[in-house]
mmCIF file of N, CA, C and O in Angstrom:
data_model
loop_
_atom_site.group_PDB
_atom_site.id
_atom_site.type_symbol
_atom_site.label_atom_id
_atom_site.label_comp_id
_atom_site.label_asym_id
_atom_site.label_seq_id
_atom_site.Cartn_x
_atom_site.Cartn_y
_atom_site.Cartn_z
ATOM 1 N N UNK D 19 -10.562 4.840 -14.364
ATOM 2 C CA UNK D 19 -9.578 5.358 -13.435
ATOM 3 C C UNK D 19 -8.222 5.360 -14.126
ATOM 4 O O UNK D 19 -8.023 4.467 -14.950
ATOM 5 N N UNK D 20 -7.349 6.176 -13.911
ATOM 6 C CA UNK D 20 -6.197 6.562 -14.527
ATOM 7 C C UNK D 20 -5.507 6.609 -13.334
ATOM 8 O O UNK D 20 -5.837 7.247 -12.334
ATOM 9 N N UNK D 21 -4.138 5.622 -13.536
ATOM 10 C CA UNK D 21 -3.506 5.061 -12.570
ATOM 11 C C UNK D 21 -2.141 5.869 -12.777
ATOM 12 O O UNK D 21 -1.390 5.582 -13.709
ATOM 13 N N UNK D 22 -1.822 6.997 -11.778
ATOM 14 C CA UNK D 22 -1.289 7.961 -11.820
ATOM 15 C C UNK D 22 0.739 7.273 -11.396
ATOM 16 O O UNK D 22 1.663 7.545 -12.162
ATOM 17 N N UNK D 23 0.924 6.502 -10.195
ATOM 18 C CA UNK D 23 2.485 6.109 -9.628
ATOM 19 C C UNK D 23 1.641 4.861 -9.008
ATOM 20 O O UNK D 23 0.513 4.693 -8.545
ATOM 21 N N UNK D 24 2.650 4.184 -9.218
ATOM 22 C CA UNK D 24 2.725 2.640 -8.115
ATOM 23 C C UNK D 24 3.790 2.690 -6.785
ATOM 24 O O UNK D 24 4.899 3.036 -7.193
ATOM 25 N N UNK D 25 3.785 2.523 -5.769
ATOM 26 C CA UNK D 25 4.509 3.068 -4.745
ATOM 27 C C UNK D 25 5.553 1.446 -4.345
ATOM 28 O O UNK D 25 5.648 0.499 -5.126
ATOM 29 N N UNK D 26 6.086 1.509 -3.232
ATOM 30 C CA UNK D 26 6.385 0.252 -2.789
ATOM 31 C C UNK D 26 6.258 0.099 -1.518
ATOM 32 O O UNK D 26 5.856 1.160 -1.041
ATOM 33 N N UNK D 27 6.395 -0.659 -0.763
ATOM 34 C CA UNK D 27 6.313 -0.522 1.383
ATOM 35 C C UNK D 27 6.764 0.321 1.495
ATOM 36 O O UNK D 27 6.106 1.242 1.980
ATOM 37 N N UNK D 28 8.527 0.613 1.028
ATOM 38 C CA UNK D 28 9.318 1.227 1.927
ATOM 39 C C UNK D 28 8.879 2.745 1.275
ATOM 40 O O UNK D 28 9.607 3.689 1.584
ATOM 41 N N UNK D 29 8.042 2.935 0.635
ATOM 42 C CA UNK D 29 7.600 4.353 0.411
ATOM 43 C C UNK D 29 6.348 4.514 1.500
ATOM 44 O O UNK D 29 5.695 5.551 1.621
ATOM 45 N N UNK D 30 6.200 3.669 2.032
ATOM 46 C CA UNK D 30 5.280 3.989 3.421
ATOM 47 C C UNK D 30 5.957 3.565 5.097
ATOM 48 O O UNK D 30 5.424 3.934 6.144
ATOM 49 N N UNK D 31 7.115 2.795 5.020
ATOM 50 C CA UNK D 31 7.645 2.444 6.218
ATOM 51 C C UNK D 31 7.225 3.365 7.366
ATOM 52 O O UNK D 31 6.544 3.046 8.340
ATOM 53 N N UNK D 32 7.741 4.545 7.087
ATOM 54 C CA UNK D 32 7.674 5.828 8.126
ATOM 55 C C UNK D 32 6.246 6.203 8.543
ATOM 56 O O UNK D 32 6.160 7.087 9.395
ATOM 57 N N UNK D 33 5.101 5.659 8.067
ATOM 58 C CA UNK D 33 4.229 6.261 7.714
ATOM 59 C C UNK D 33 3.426 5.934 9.071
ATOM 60 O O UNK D 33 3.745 4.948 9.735
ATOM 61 N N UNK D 34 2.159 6.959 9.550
ATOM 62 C CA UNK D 34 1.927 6.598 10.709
ATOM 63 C C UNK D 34 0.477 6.622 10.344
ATOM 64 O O UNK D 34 -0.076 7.558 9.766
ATOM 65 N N UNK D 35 -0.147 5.398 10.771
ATOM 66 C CA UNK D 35 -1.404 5.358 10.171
ATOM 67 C C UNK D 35 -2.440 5.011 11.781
ATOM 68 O O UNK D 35 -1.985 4.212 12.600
ATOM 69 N N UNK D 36 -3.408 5.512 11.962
ATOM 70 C CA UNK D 36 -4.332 5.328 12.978
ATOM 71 C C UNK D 36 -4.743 4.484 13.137
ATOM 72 O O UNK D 36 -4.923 3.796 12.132
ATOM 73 N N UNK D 37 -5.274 3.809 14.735
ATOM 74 C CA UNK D 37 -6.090 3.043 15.161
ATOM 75 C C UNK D 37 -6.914 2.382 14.071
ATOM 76 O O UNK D 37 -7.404 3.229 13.324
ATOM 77 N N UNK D 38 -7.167 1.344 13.801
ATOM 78 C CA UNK D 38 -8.243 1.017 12.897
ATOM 79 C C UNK D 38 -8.649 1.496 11.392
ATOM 80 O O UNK D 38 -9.713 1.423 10.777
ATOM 81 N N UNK D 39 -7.194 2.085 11.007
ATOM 82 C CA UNK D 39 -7.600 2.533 9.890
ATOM 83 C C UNK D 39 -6.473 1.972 8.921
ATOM 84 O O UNK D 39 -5.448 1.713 9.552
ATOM 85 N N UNK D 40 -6.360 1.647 7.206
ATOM 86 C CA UNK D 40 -5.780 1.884 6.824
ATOM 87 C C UNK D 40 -5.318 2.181 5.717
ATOM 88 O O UNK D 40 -6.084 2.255 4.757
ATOM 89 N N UNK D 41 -3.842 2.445 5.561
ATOM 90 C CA UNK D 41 -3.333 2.913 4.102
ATOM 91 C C UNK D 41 -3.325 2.130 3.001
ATOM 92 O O UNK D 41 -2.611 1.156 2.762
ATOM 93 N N UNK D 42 -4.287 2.697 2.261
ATOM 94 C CA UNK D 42 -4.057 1.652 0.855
ATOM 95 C C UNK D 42 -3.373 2.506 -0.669
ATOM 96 O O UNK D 42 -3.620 3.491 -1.366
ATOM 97 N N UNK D 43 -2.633 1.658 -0.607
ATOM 98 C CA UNK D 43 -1.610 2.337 -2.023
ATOM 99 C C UNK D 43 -1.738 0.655 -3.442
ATOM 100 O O UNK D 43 -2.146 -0.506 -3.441
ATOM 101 N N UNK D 44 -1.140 1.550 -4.310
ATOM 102 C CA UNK D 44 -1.547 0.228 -5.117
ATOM 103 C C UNK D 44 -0.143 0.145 -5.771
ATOM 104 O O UNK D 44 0.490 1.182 -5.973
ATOM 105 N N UNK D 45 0.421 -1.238 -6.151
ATOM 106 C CA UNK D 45 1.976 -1.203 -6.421
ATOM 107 C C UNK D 45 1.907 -2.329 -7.209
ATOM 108 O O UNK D 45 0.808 -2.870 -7.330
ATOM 109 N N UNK D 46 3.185 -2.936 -7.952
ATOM 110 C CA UNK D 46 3.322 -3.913 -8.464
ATOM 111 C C UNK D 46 4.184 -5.001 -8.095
ATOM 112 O O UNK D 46 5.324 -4.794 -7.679
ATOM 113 N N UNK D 47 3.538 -6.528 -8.271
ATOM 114 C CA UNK D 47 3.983 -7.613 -7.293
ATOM 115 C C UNK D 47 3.658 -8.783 -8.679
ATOM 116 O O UNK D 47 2.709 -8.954 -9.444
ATOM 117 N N UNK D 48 5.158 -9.496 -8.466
ATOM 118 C CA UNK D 48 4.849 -10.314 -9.960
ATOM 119 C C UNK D 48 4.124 -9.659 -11.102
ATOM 120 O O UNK D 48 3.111 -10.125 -11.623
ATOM 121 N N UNK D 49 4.671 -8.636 -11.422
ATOM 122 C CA UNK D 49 4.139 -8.569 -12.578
ATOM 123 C C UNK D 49 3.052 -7.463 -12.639
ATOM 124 O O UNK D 49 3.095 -6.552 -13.467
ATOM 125 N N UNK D 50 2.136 -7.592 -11.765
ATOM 126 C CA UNK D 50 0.703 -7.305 -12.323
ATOM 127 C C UNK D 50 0.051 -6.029 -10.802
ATOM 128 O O UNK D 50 0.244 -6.065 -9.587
ATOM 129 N N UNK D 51 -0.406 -5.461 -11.323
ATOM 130 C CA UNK D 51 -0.963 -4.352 -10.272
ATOM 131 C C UNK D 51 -1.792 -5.153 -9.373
ATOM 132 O O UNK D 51 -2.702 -5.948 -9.607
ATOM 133 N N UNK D 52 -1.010 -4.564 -7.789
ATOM 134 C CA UNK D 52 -2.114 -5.071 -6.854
ATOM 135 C C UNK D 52 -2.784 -3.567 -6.210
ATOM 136 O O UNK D 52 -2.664 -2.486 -6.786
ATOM 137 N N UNK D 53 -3.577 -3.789 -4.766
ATOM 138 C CA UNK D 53 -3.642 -3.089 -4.415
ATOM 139 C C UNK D 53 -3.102 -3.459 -2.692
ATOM 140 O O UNK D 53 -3.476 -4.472 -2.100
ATOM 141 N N UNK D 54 -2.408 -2.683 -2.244
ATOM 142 C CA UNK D 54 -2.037 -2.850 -0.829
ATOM 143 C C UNK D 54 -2.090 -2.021 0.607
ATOM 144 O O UNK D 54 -2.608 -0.922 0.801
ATOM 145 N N UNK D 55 -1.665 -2.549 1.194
ATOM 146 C CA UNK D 55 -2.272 -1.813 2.792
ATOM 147 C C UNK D 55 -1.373 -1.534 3.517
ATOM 148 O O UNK D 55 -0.319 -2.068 3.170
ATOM 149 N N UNK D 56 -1.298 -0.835 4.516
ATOM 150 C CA UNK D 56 -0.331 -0.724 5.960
ATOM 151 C C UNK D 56 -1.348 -0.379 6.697
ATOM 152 O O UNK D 56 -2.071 0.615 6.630
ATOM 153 N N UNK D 57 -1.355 -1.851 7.871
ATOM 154 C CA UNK D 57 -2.288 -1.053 9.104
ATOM 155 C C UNK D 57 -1.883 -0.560 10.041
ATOM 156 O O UNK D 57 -0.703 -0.269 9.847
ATOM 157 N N UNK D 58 -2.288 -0.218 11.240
ATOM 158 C CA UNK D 58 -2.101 0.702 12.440
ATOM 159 C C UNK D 58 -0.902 -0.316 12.829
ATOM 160 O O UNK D 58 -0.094 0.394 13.427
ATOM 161 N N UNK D 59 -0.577 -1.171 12.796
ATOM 162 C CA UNK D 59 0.639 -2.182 13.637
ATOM 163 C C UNK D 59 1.694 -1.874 12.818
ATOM 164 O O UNK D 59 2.759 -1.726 13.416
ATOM 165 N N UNK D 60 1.713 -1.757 11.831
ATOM 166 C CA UNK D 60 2.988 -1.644 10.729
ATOM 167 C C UNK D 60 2.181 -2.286 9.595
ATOM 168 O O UNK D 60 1.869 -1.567 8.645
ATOM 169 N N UNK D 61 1.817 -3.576 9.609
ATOM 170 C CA UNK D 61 2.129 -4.840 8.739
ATOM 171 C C UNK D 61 1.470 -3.939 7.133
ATOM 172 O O UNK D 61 0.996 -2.839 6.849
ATOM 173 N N UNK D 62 1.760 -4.999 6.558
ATOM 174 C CA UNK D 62 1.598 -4.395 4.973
ATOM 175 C C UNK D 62 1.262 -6.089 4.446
ATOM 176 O O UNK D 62 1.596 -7.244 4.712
ATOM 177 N N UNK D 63 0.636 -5.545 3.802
ATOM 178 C CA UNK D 63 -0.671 -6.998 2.729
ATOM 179 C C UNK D 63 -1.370 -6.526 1.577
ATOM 180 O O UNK D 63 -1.801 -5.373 1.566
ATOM 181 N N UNK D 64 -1.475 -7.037 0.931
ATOM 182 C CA UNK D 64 -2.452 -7.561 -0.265
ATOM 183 C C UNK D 64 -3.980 -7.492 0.466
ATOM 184 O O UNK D 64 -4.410 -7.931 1.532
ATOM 185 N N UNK D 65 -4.646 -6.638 -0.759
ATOM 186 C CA UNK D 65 -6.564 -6.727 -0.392
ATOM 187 C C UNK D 65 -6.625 -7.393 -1.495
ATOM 188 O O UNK D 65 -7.708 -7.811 -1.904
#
């Protein structure tokens, strides 16, 4: 896989994501590539 942009939250703040579903973007945190989420509530986390 060829890892094209790393994003950050606030490149998803606005973002409106469905019931039970969610956004996963992958960004960098200390250092090292994670991969992360925004679910239907807002919140944003680490998988």
């Amino acid at each position: 896989m060829n890892l094209i942009i790393l994003h950050t939250d606030t490149d998803f703040v606005n973002a409106a994501v469905p019931s039970g579903q969610l956004l996963v973007f992958y960004a960098l945190s200390n250092g090292k590539i994670v991969k992360r989420y925004k679910d239907s509530n807002g919140n944003f986390g680490d998988m």
